[in-house]
N, CA and C atoms as an extended XYZ file, in Angstrom:
489
Properties=species:S:1:pos:R:3:atomname:S:1:resname:S:1:resid:I:1 pbc="F F F"
N       -83.439       21.222       43.857 N   MET     1
C       -84.393       20.507       44.667 CA  MET     1
C       -85.805       20.800       44.163 C   MET     1
N       -86.573       19.759       43.922 N   ALA     2
C       -87.951       19.901       43.472 CA  ALA     2
C       -88.818       20.392       44.628 C   ALA     2
N       -89.726       21.303       44.308 N   ILE     3
C       -90.600       21.868       45.325 CA  ILE     3
C       -92.011       21.976       44.786 C   ILE     3
N       -92.962       22.239       45.673 N   ASP     4
C       -94.327       22.454       45.210 CA  ASP     4
C       -94.503       23.914       44.803 C   ASP     4
N       -95.628       24.197       44.179 N   ALA     5
C       -95.874       25.533       43.640 CA  ALA     5
C       -95.917       26.605       44.730 C   ALA     5
N       -96.459       26.292       45.878 N   VAL     6
C       -96.546       27.270       46.969 CA  VAL     6
C       -95.148       27.629       47.467 C   VAL     6
N       -94.338       26.624       47.692 N   THR     7
C       -92.973       26.870       48.163 CA  THR     7
C       -92.178       27.667       47.141 C   THR     7
N       -92.397       27.385       45.862 N   ARG     8
C       -91.700       28.126       44.804 CA  ARG     8
C       -92.035       29.615       44.877 C   ARG     8
N       -93.317       29.943       45.057 N   VAL     9
C       -93.724       31.348       45.148 CA  VAL     9
C       -93.136       31.998       46.393 C   VAL     9
N       -93.209       31.309       47.507 N   ILE    10
C       -92.674       31.866       48.753 CA  ILE    10
C       -91.174       32.096       48.626 C   ILE    10
N       -90.448       31.128       48.091 N   ASN    11
C       -88.998       31.300       47.930 CA  ASN    11
C       -88.668       32.468       47.002 C   ASN    11
N       -89.428       32.579       45.919 N   ARG    12
C       -89.169       33.653       44.957 CA  ARG    12
C       -89.430       35.022       45.582 C   ARG    12
N       -90.565       35.191       46.250 N   THR    13
C       -90.871       36.500       46.836 CA  THR    13
C       -89.938       36.828       47.998 C   THR    13
N       -89.582       35.799       48.775 N   ASP    14
C       -88.657       36.013       49.887 CA  ASP    14
C       -87.291       36.452       49.377 C   ASP    14
N       -86.812       35.830       48.309 N   SER    15
C       -85.494       36.195       47.774 CA  SER    15
C       -85.476       37.624       47.240 C   SER    15
N       -86.659       38.135       46.883 N   GLN    16
C       -86.766       39.513       46.408 CA  GLN    16
C       -87.097       40.481       47.543 C   GLN    16
N       -87.301       39.929       48.751 N   GLY    17
C       -87.601       40.762       49.896 CA  GLY    17
C       -88.938       41.462       49.801 C   GLY    17
N       -89.918       40.797       49.205 N   LYS    18
C       -91.224       41.434       49.047 CA  LYS    18
C       -92.338       40.514       49.540 C   LYS    18
N       -93.502       41.059       49.659 N   TYR    19
C       -94.681       40.277       50.015 CA  TYR    19
C       -95.247       39.617       48.761 C   TYR    19
N       -95.929       38.495       48.943 N   ALA    20
C       -96.604       37.845       47.823 CA  ALA    20
C       -97.837       38.668       47.469 C   ALA    20
N       -97.893       39.168       46.255 N   LEU    21
C       -99.000       40.008       45.784 CA  LEU    21
C       -99.413       39.594       44.379 C   LEU    21
N      -100.576       40.014       43.963 N   GLY    22
C      -101.022       39.896       42.582 CA  GLY    22
C      -100.788       38.549       41.942 C   GLY    22
N       -99.859       38.532       40.969 N   ALA    23
C       -99.582       37.318       40.205 CA  ALA    23
C       -99.075       36.184       41.090 C   ALA    23
N       -98.344       36.538       42.142 N   ASP    24
C       -97.852       35.513       43.067 CA  ASP    24
C       -99.020       34.804       43.736 C   ASP    24
N       -99.966       35.577       44.228 N   LEU    25
C      -101.136       34.991       44.888 CA  LEU    25
C      -102.034       34.268       43.888 C   LEU    25
N      -102.096       34.767       42.651 N   ASP    26
C      -102.862       34.080       41.601 CA  ASP    26
C      -102.264       32.700       41.326 C   ASP    26
N      -100.934       32.635       41.334 N   GLU    27
C      -100.257       31.353       41.112 CA  GLU    27
C      -100.601       30.354       42.222 C   GLU    27
N      -100.622       30.839       43.447 N   ILE    28
C      -100.981       29.966       44.576 CA  ILE    28
C      -102.448       29.567       44.497 C   ILE    28
N      -103.316       30.515       44.157 N   ALA    29
C      -104.750       30.208       44.019 CA  ALA    29
C      -104.978       29.166       42.930 C   ALA    29
N      -104.251       29.283       41.828 N   ASN    30
C      -104.368       28.301       40.741 CA  ASN    30
C      -103.913       26.917       41.204 C   ASN    30
N      -102.865       26.875       41.991 N   PHE    31
C      -102.380       25.606       42.530 CA  PHE    31
C      -103.484       24.919       43.323 C   PHE    31
N      -104.148       25.678       44.183 N   PHE    32
C      -105.201       25.079       45.004 CA  PHE    32
C      -106.453       24.765       44.184 C   PHE    32
N      -106.819       25.638       43.253 N   SER    33
C      -108.040       25.389       42.481 CA  SER    33
C      -107.896       24.201       41.532 C   SER    33
N      -106.684       23.927       41.108 N   SER    34
C      -106.460       22.774       40.220 CA  SER    34
C      -106.133       21.504       41.003 C   SER    34
N      -106.061       21.616       42.312 N   GLY    35
C      -105.646       20.495       43.159 CA  GLY    35
C      -106.496       19.253       43.013 C   GLY    35
N      -107.808       19.406       43.007 N   GLU    36
C      -108.686       18.239       42.902 CA  GLU    36
C      -108.448       17.485       41.593 C   GLU    36
N      -108.329       18.214       40.496 N   ALA    37
C      -108.093       17.578       39.195 CA  ALA    37
C      -106.725       16.892       39.162 C   ALA    37
N      -105.717       17.544       39.740 N   ARG    38
C      -104.375       16.952       39.745 CA  ARG    38
C      -104.340       15.684       40.589 C   ARG    38
N      -105.006       15.712       41.743 N   ILE    39
C      -105.038       14.536       42.615 CA  ILE    39
C      -105.828       13.407       41.953 C   ILE    39
N      -106.934       13.749       41.287 N   LYS    40
C      -107.712       12.744       40.557 CA  LYS    40
C      -106.833       12.069       39.503 C   LYS    40
N      -106.098       12.865       38.764 N   ALA    41
C      -105.238       12.321       37.717 CA  ALA    41
C      -104.137       11.444       38.307 C   ALA    41
N      -103.490       11.920       39.364 N   ALA    42
C      -102.410       11.143       39.990 CA  ALA    42
C      -102.954        9.833       40.559 C   ALA    42
N      -104.127        9.880       41.138 N   SER    43
C      -104.751        8.672       41.684 CA  SER    43
C      -105.095        7.678       40.582 C   SER    43
N      -105.611        8.182       39.485 N   THR    44
C      -105.941        7.318       38.343 CA  THR    44
C      -104.683        6.686       37.760 C   THR    44
N      -103.630        7.472       37.652 N   ILE    45
C      -102.353        6.933       37.148 CA  ILE    45
C      -101.860        5.826       38.071 C   ILE    45
N      -101.873        6.075       39.364 N   SER    46
C      -101.392        5.073       40.324 CA  SER    46
C      -102.196        3.785       40.254 C   SER    46
N      -103.503        3.921       40.171 N   ALA    47
C      -104.377        2.741       40.162 CA  ALA    47
C      -104.336        1.979       38.847 C   ALA    47
N      -103.912        2.646       37.769 N   ASN    48
C      -103.969        2.034       36.438 CA  ASN    48
C      -102.630        2.027       35.719 C   ASN    48
N      -101.538        2.134       36.456 N   ALA    49
C      -100.213        2.267       35.837 CA  ALA    49
C       -99.912        1.131       34.860 C   ALA    49
N      -100.204       -0.096       35.236 N   SER    50
C       -99.903       -1.229       34.348 CA  SER    50
C      -100.691       -1.142       33.053 C   SER    50
N      -101.966       -0.807       33.156 N   ALA    51
C      -102.804       -0.689       31.953 CA  ALA    51
C      -102.344        0.485       31.090 C   ALA    51
N      -101.984        1.597       31.730 N   ILE    52
C      -101.495        2.763       30.980 CA  ILE    52
C      -100.231        2.390       30.218 C   ILE    52
N       -99.311        1.733       30.883 N   LEU    53
C       -98.061        1.327       30.226 CA  LEU    53
C       -98.332        0.352       29.092 C   LEU    53
N       -99.174       -0.640       29.344 N   ARG    54
C       -99.486       -1.641       28.318 CA  ARG    54
C      -100.078       -0.970       27.070 C   ARG    54
N      -101.051       -0.083       27.275 N   GLN    55
C      -101.681        0.602       26.138 CA  GLN    55
C      -100.719        1.546       25.437 C   GLN    55
N       -99.907        2.245       26.210 N   SER    56
C       -98.949        3.195       25.628 CA  SER    56
C       -97.899        2.473       24.796 C   SER    56
N       -97.373        1.384       25.326 N   VAL    57
C       -96.368        0.594       24.605 CA  VAL    57
C       -96.990        0.024       23.328 C   VAL    57
N       -98.209       -0.454       23.428 N   SER    58
C       -98.904       -0.989       22.261 CA  SER    58
C       -99.058        0.078       21.177 C   SER    58
N       -99.451        1.285       21.579 N   ARG    59
C       -99.601        2.373       20.605 CA  ARG    59
C       -98.257        2.755       19.989 C   ARG    59
N       -97.225        2.836       20.817 N   LEU    60
C       -95.903        3.196       20.309 CA  LEU    60
C       -95.445        2.202       19.245 C   LEU    60
N       -95.529        0.918       19.565 N   PHE    61
C       -95.027       -0.083       18.625 CA  PHE    61
C       -95.965       -0.327       17.450 C   PHE    61
N       -97.227        0.022       17.588 N   SER    62
C       -98.142       -0.025       16.436 CA  SER    62
C       -97.787        1.079       15.451 C   SER    62
N       -97.424        2.245       15.986 N   ASP    63
C       -97.051        3.380       15.142 CA  ASP    63
C       -95.641        3.246       14.574 C   ASP    63
N       -94.762        2.532       15.311 N   GLN    64
C       -93.367        2.399       14.889 CA  GLN    64
C       -92.920        0.932       15.001 C   GLN    64
N       -93.500        0.059       14.185 N   PRO    65
C       -93.170       -1.372       14.300 CA  PRO    65
C       -91.706       -1.692       14.006 C   PRO    65
N       -91.025       -0.799       13.294 N   ASP    66
C       -89.612       -1.018       12.980 CA  ASP    66
C       -88.746       -1.066       14.239 C   ASP    66
N       -89.221       -0.492       15.339 N   LEU    67
C       -88.468       -0.543       16.595 CA  LEU    67
C       -88.295       -1.975       17.091 C   LEU    67
N       -89.256       -2.852       16.757 N   LEU    68
C       -89.220       -4.241       17.216 CA  LEU    68
C       -88.566       -5.188       16.205 C   LEU    68
N       -88.297       -4.683       15.022 N   SER    69
C       -87.674       -5.499       13.975 CA  SER    69
C       -86.182       -5.658       14.245 C   SER    69
N       -85.564       -6.704       13.683 N   PRO    70
C       -84.114       -6.833       13.822 CA  PRO    70
C       -83.424       -5.533       13.401 C   PRO    70
N       -82.565       -5.044       14.263 N   GLY    71
C       -81.880       -3.778       14.026 CA  GLY    71
C       -82.599       -2.588       14.637 C   GLY    71
N       -83.866       -2.759       15.036 N   GLY    72
C       -84.621       -1.683       15.677 CA  GLY    72
C       -84.176       -1.522       17.115 C   GLY    72
N       -84.395       -0.354       17.681 N   TYR    73
C       -83.863       -0.108       19.013 CA  TYR    73
C       -84.464       -1.019       20.073 C   TYR    73
N       -85.708       -1.413       19.940 N   SER    74
C       -86.334       -2.264       20.963 CA  SER    74
C       -86.291       -3.744       20.605 C   SER    74
N       -85.474       -4.083       19.602 N   TYR    75
C       -85.295       -5.487       19.239 CA  TYR    75
C       -84.400       -6.124       20.303 C   TYR    75
N       -84.759       -7.225       20.762 N   THR    76
C       -84.231       -8.043       21.857 CA  THR    76
C       -85.022       -7.718       23.125 C   THR    76
N       -85.193       -8.695       23.934 N   SER    77
C       -85.993       -8.523       25.148 CA  SER    77
C       -85.343       -7.537       26.124 C   SER    77
N       -84.032       -7.454       26.128 N   ARG    78
C       -83.340       -6.529       27.026 CA  ARG    78
C       -83.665       -5.077       26.666 C   ARG    78
N       -83.609       -4.757       25.389 N   ARG    79
C       -83.906       -3.388       24.961 CA  ARG    79
C       -85.392       -3.063       25.117 C   ARG    79
N       -86.235       -4.029       24.829 N   TYR    80
C       -87.676       -3.842       25.007 CA  TYR    80
C       -87.972       -3.547       26.479 C   TYR    80
N       -87.390       -4.326       27.367 N   ALA    81
C       -87.597       -4.130       28.812 CA  ALA    81
C       -87.086       -2.763       29.255 C   ALA    81
N       -85.969       -2.315       28.696 N   ALA    82
C       -85.428       -0.996       29.049 CA  ALA    82
C       -86.384        0.114       28.597 C   ALA    82
N       -86.982       -0.056       27.439 N   CYS    83
C       -87.948        0.920       26.928 CA  CYS    83
C       -89.150        1.014       27.861 C   CYS    83
N       -89.712       -0.127       28.226 N   VAL    84
C       -90.874       -0.153       29.116 CA  VAL    84
C       -90.501        0.414       30.487 C   VAL    84
N       -89.329        0.077       30.985 N   ARG    85
C       -88.864        0.604       32.275 CA  ARG    85
C       -88.792        2.127       32.250 C   ARG    85
N       -88.222        2.672       31.185 N   ASP    86
C       -88.101        4.125       31.095 CA  ASP    86
C       -89.475        4.788       30.987 C   ASP    86
N       -90.379        4.181       30.241 N   MET    87
C       -91.736        4.727       30.148 CA  MET    87
C       -92.410        4.717       31.522 C   MET    87
N       -92.145        3.688       32.300 N   GLU    88
C       -92.713        3.615       33.646 CA  GLU    88
C       -92.141        4.732       34.520 C   GLU    88
N       -90.848        5.025       34.387 N   TYR    89
C       -90.252        6.149       35.122 CA  TYR    89
C       -90.940        7.456       34.739 C   TYR    89
N       -91.132        7.668       33.439 N   PHE    90
C       -91.769        8.899       32.977 CA  PHE    90
C       -93.169        9.031       33.575 C   PHE    90
N       -93.897        7.943       33.587 N   LEU    91
C       -95.257        7.957       34.122 CA  LEU    91
C       -95.249        8.238       35.627 C   LEU    91
N       -94.393        7.561       36.339 N   ARG    92
C       -94.344        7.728       37.800 CA  ARG    92
C       -93.939        9.154       38.177 C   ARG    92
N       -92.901        9.676       37.549 N   TYR    93
C       -92.468       11.028       37.887 CA  TYR    93
C       -93.481       12.078       37.435 C   TYR    93
N       -94.224       11.801       36.390 N   THR    94
C       -95.305       12.704       35.995 CA  THR    94
C       -96.366       12.745       37.088 C   THR    94
N       -96.651       11.604       37.701 N   SER    95
C       -97.644       11.602       38.784 CA  SER    95
C       -97.136       12.406       39.981 C   SER    95
N       -95.848       12.348       40.271 N   TYR    96
C       -95.286       13.153       41.356 CA  TYR    96
C       -95.406       14.648       41.037 C   TYR    96
N       -95.071       15.014       39.804 N   ALA    97
C       -95.148       16.420       39.390 CA  ALA    97
C       -96.588       16.926       39.462 C   ALA    97
N       -97.526       16.067       39.101 N   LEU    98
C       -98.946       16.436       39.207 CA  LEU    98
C       -99.321       16.801       40.637 C   LEU    98
N       -98.940       15.961       41.571 N   VAL    99
C       -99.269       16.206       42.972 CA  VAL    99
C       -98.655       17.523       43.439 C   VAL    99
N       -97.408       17.771       43.069 N   ALA   100
C       -96.718       19.004       43.477 CA  ALA   100
C       -97.170       20.213       42.669 C   ALA   100
N       -97.763       19.965       41.500 N   GLY   101
C       -98.149       21.074       40.639 CA  GLY   101
C       -96.959       21.840       40.109 C   GLY   101
N       -95.851       21.127       39.880 N   ASP   102
C       -94.599       21.797       39.517 CA  ASP   102
C       -93.767       20.906       38.601 C   ASP   102
N       -93.346       21.442       37.478 N   THR   103
C       -92.553       20.670       36.521 CA  THR   103
C       -91.096       20.496       36.934 C   THR   103
N       -90.647       21.199       37.969 N   SER   104
C       -89.227       21.088       38.340 CA  SER   104
C       -88.859       19.663       38.757 C   SER   104
N       -89.809       18.898       39.229 N   ILE   105
C       -89.554       17.493       39.551 CA  ILE   105
C       -89.106       16.749       38.300 C   ILE   105
N       -89.769       17.025       37.196 N   LEU   106
C       -89.407       16.378       35.930 CA  LEU   106
C       -88.040       16.849       35.451 C   LEU   106
N       -87.775       18.130       35.618 N   ASP   107
C       -86.466       18.651       35.209 CA  ASP   107
C       -85.349       17.988       36.001 C   ASP   107
N       -85.532       17.952       37.312 N   GLU   108
C       -84.497       17.466       38.210 CA  GLU   108
C       -84.306       15.955       38.144 C   GLU   108
N       -85.398       15.215       38.122 N   ARG   109
C       -85.309       13.764       38.273 CA  ARG   109
C       -85.361       12.979       36.980 C   ARG   109
N       -85.805       13.627       35.893 N   VAL   110
C       -85.924       12.903       34.629 CA  VAL   110
C       -85.100       13.569       33.530 C   VAL   110
N       -85.343       14.823       33.282 N   LEU   111
C       -84.780       15.465       32.094 CA  LEU   111
C       -83.318       15.867       32.213 C   LEU   111
N       -82.838       16.125       33.399 N   ASN   112
C       -81.469       16.584       33.586 CA  ASN   112
C       -80.473       15.567       33.019 C   ASN   112
N       -79.965       15.854       31.846 N   GLY   113
C       -78.963       15.004       31.210 CA  GLY   113
C       -79.513       13.824       30.428 C   GLY   113
N       -80.828       13.640       30.411 N   LEU   114
C       -81.399       12.457       29.755 CA  LEU   114
C       -81.190       12.469       28.246 C   LEU   114
N       -81.429       13.610       27.616 N   LYS   115
C       -81.265       13.679       26.162 CA  LYS   115
C       -79.833       13.329       25.755 C   LYS   115
N       -78.873       13.847       26.491 N   GLU   116
C       -77.473       13.573       26.191 CA  GLU   116
C       -77.149       12.092       26.409 C   GLU   116
N       -77.696       11.526       27.486 N   THR   117
C       -77.473       10.104       27.771 CA  THR   117
C       -78.078        9.248       26.678 C   THR   117
N       -79.322        9.526       26.308 N   TYR   118
C       -79.979        8.752       25.254 CA  TYR   118
C       -79.217        8.870       23.935 C   TYR   118
N       -78.784       10.080       23.617 N   THR   119
C       -78.035       10.285       22.372 CA  THR   119
C       -76.757        9.462       22.379 C   THR   119
N       -76.036        9.468       23.500 N   SER   120
C       -74.782        8.718       23.572 CA  SER   120
C       -75.013        7.205       23.499 C   SER   120
N       -76.183        6.742       23.947 N   LEU   121
C       -76.503        5.310       23.902 CA  LEU   121
C       -77.185        4.898       22.601 C   LEU   121
N       -77.493        5.878       21.767 N   GLY   122
C       -78.166        5.577       20.506 CA  GLY   122
C       -79.666        5.357       20.642 C   GLY   122
N       -80.234        5.774       21.752 N   VAL   123
C       -81.685        5.655       21.942 CA  VAL   123
C       -82.352        6.709       21.061 C   VAL   123
N       -83.311        6.312       20.231 N   PRO   124
C       -83.954        7.279       19.336 CA  PRO   124
C       -84.852        8.256       20.121 C   PRO   124
N       -84.467        9.512       20.129 N   ILE   125
C       -85.202       10.542       20.873 CA  ILE   125
C       -86.620       10.684       20.331 C   ILE   125
N       -86.768       10.674       19.025 N   GLY   126
C       -88.101       10.821       18.427 CA  GLY   126
C       -89.052        9.726       18.880 C   GLY   126
N       -88.554        8.505       18.975 N   SER   127
C       -89.389        7.391       19.436 CA  SER   127
C       -89.714        7.522       20.920 C   SER   127
N       -88.765        8.025       21.683 N   THR   128
C       -89.012        8.262       23.110 CA  THR   128
C       -90.119        9.297       23.279 C   THR   128
N       -90.041       10.372       22.517 N   VAL   129
C       -91.079       11.406       22.571 CA  VAL   129
C       -92.418       10.811       22.125 C   VAL   129
N       -92.406        9.962       21.120 N   SER   130
C       -93.653        9.308       20.682 CA  SER   130
C       -94.253        8.461       21.799 C   SER   130
N       -93.420        7.792       22.571 N   GLY   131
C       -93.902        7.013       23.711 CA  GLY   131
C       -94.534        7.898       24.769 C   GLY   131
N       -93.947        9.053       25.012 N   ILE   132
C       -94.495       10.010       25.983 CA  ILE   132
C       -95.837       10.544       25.483 C   ILE   132
N       -95.914       10.849       24.199 N   VAL   133
C       -97.164       11.337       23.615 CA  VAL   133
C       -98.244       10.251       23.694 C   VAL   133
N       -97.857        9.002       23.493 N   ALA   134
C       -98.819        7.903       23.626 CA  ALA   134
C       -99.340        7.819       25.059 C   ALA   134
N       -98.450        7.952       26.042 N   MET   135
C       -98.887        7.938       27.451 CA  MET   135
C       -99.816        9.111       27.738 C   MET   135
N       -99.468       10.262       27.220 N   LYS   136
C      -100.309       11.451       27.414 CA  LYS   136
C      -101.717       11.171       26.920 C   LYS   136
N      -101.820       10.579       25.760 N   SER   137
C      -103.122       10.273       25.165 CA  SER   137
C      -103.900        9.251       25.994 C   SER   137
N      -103.229        8.188       26.399 N   VAL   138
C      -103.885        7.142       27.201 CA  VAL   138
C      -104.379        7.714       28.526 C   VAL   138
N      -103.534        8.473       29.200 N   VAL   139
C      -103.919        9.053       30.487 CA  VAL   139
C      -105.066       10.050       30.300 C   VAL   139
N      -104.983       10.886       29.298 N   ALA   140
C      -106.047       11.870       29.055 CA  ALA   140
C      -107.384       11.181       28.829 C   ALA   140
N      -107.383       10.079       28.092 N   GLU   141
C      -108.618        9.328       27.862 CA  GLU   141
C      -109.163        8.758       29.167 C   GLU   141
N      -108.283        8.326       30.054 N   MET   142
C      -108.723        7.743       31.324 CA  MET   142
C      -109.270        8.780       32.297 C   MET   142
N      -108.600        9.933       32.385 N   VAL   143
C      -108.982       10.896       33.417 CA  VAL   143
C      -109.991       11.925       32.931 C   VAL   143
N      -109.929       12.303       31.658 N   GLY   144
C      -110.872       13.249       31.071 CA  GLY   144
C      -110.868       14.631       31.702 C   GLY   144
N      -111.590       15.541       31.069 N   GLY   145
C      -111.846       16.879       31.580 CA  GLY   145
C      -110.639       17.670       32.029 C   GLY   145
N      -110.831       18.387       33.129 N   GLU   146
C      -109.768       19.238       33.660 CA  GLU   146
C      -108.544       18.425       34.085 C   GLU   146
N      -108.776       17.205       34.573 N   ALA   147
C      -107.645       16.354       34.971 CA  ALA   147
C      -106.762       16.053       33.756 C   ALA   147
N      -107.377       15.863       32.592 N   ALA   148
C      -106.593       15.630       31.371 CA  ALA   148
C      -105.784       16.868       31.004 C   ALA   148
N      -106.378       18.036       31.162 N   GLN   149
C      -105.642       19.271       30.879 CA  GLN   149
C      -104.424       19.401       31.788 C   GLN   149
N      -104.606       19.029       33.035 N   GLN   150
C      -103.491       19.093       33.983 CA  GLN   150
C      -102.389       18.111       33.596 C   GLN   150
N      -102.756       16.870       33.274 N   THR   151
C      -101.729       15.878       32.922 CA  THR   151
C      -101.026       16.249       31.627 C   THR   151
N      -101.773       16.793       30.677 N   ASN   152
C      -101.175       17.162       29.394 CA  ASN   152
C      -100.005       18.119       29.589 C   ASN   152
N      -100.143       19.041       30.513 N   ARG   153
C       -99.088       20.030       30.768 CA  ARG   153
C       -97.772       19.345       31.149 C   ARG   153
N       -97.858       18.304       31.955 N   PHE   154
C       -96.645       17.640       32.433 CA  PHE   154
C       -96.055       16.710       31.380 C   PHE   154
N       -96.896       15.996       30.645 N   PHE   155
C       -96.389       15.168       29.554 CA  PHE   155
C       -95.780       16.045       28.460 C   PHE   155
N       -96.405       17.173       28.174 N   ASP   156
C       -95.843       18.103       27.180 CA  ASP   156
C       -94.478       18.616       27.625 C   ASP   156
N       -94.332       18.875       28.914 N   HIS   157
C       -93.044       19.329       29.445 CA  HIS   157
C       -91.951       18.272       29.218 C   HIS   157
N       -92.300       17.027       29.465 N   LEU   158
C       -91.338       15.941       29.214 CA  LEU   158
C       -90.958       15.875       27.732 C   LEU   158
N       -91.976       15.865       26.887 N   ALA   159
C       -91.726       15.750       25.438 CA  ALA   159
C       -90.878       16.923       24.933 C   ALA   159
N       -91.205       18.117       25.356 N   GLN   160
C       -90.442       19.296       24.932 CA  GLN   160
C       -89.021       19.264       25.484 C   GLN   160
N       -88.865       18.760       26.677 N   GLY   161
C       -87.539       18.683       27.278 CA  GLY   161
C       -86.609       17.720       26.561 C   GLY   161
N       -87.178       16.749       25.874 N   LEU   162
C       -86.358       15.796       25.117 CA  LEU   162
C       -86.194       16.189       23.654 C   LEU   162
N       -87.071       17.061       23.177 N   SER   163
C       -87.046       17.439       21.747 CA  SER   163
C       -85.923       18.408       21.439 C   SER   163
């Protein structure tokens, strides 16, 4: 079950039968101090999701035009639509993880079994990671500053989870 950073600390310290001290409280303080940047980023993603997807898809296919060629994975409108749909899922779940300040949402709802599924379907993992990196770049340009640092952490988690 995906949880927020505060609940994660409380559950961890409770399971150990101890009080939240030191690093535990630092983790909670970091969650709150980064909250404004995370909310700014999530709000920007929500308000600009279509533009983010359009720019990200454009960058992906500019860098890898062979994907759209006959025999390429995104050749045919059905495969192209599936690619865009999956990128939209990645973007949406990244915004949820941002709000919670916790990557477990991505693990549970996106990454759990995805690499194996993509491999069995012949979806190119490297191209999928390139699409995630393109989204990371587009979002970082839109939100800037600390909000970009926050979003980068979650996009990097997705990319690493598929690599």
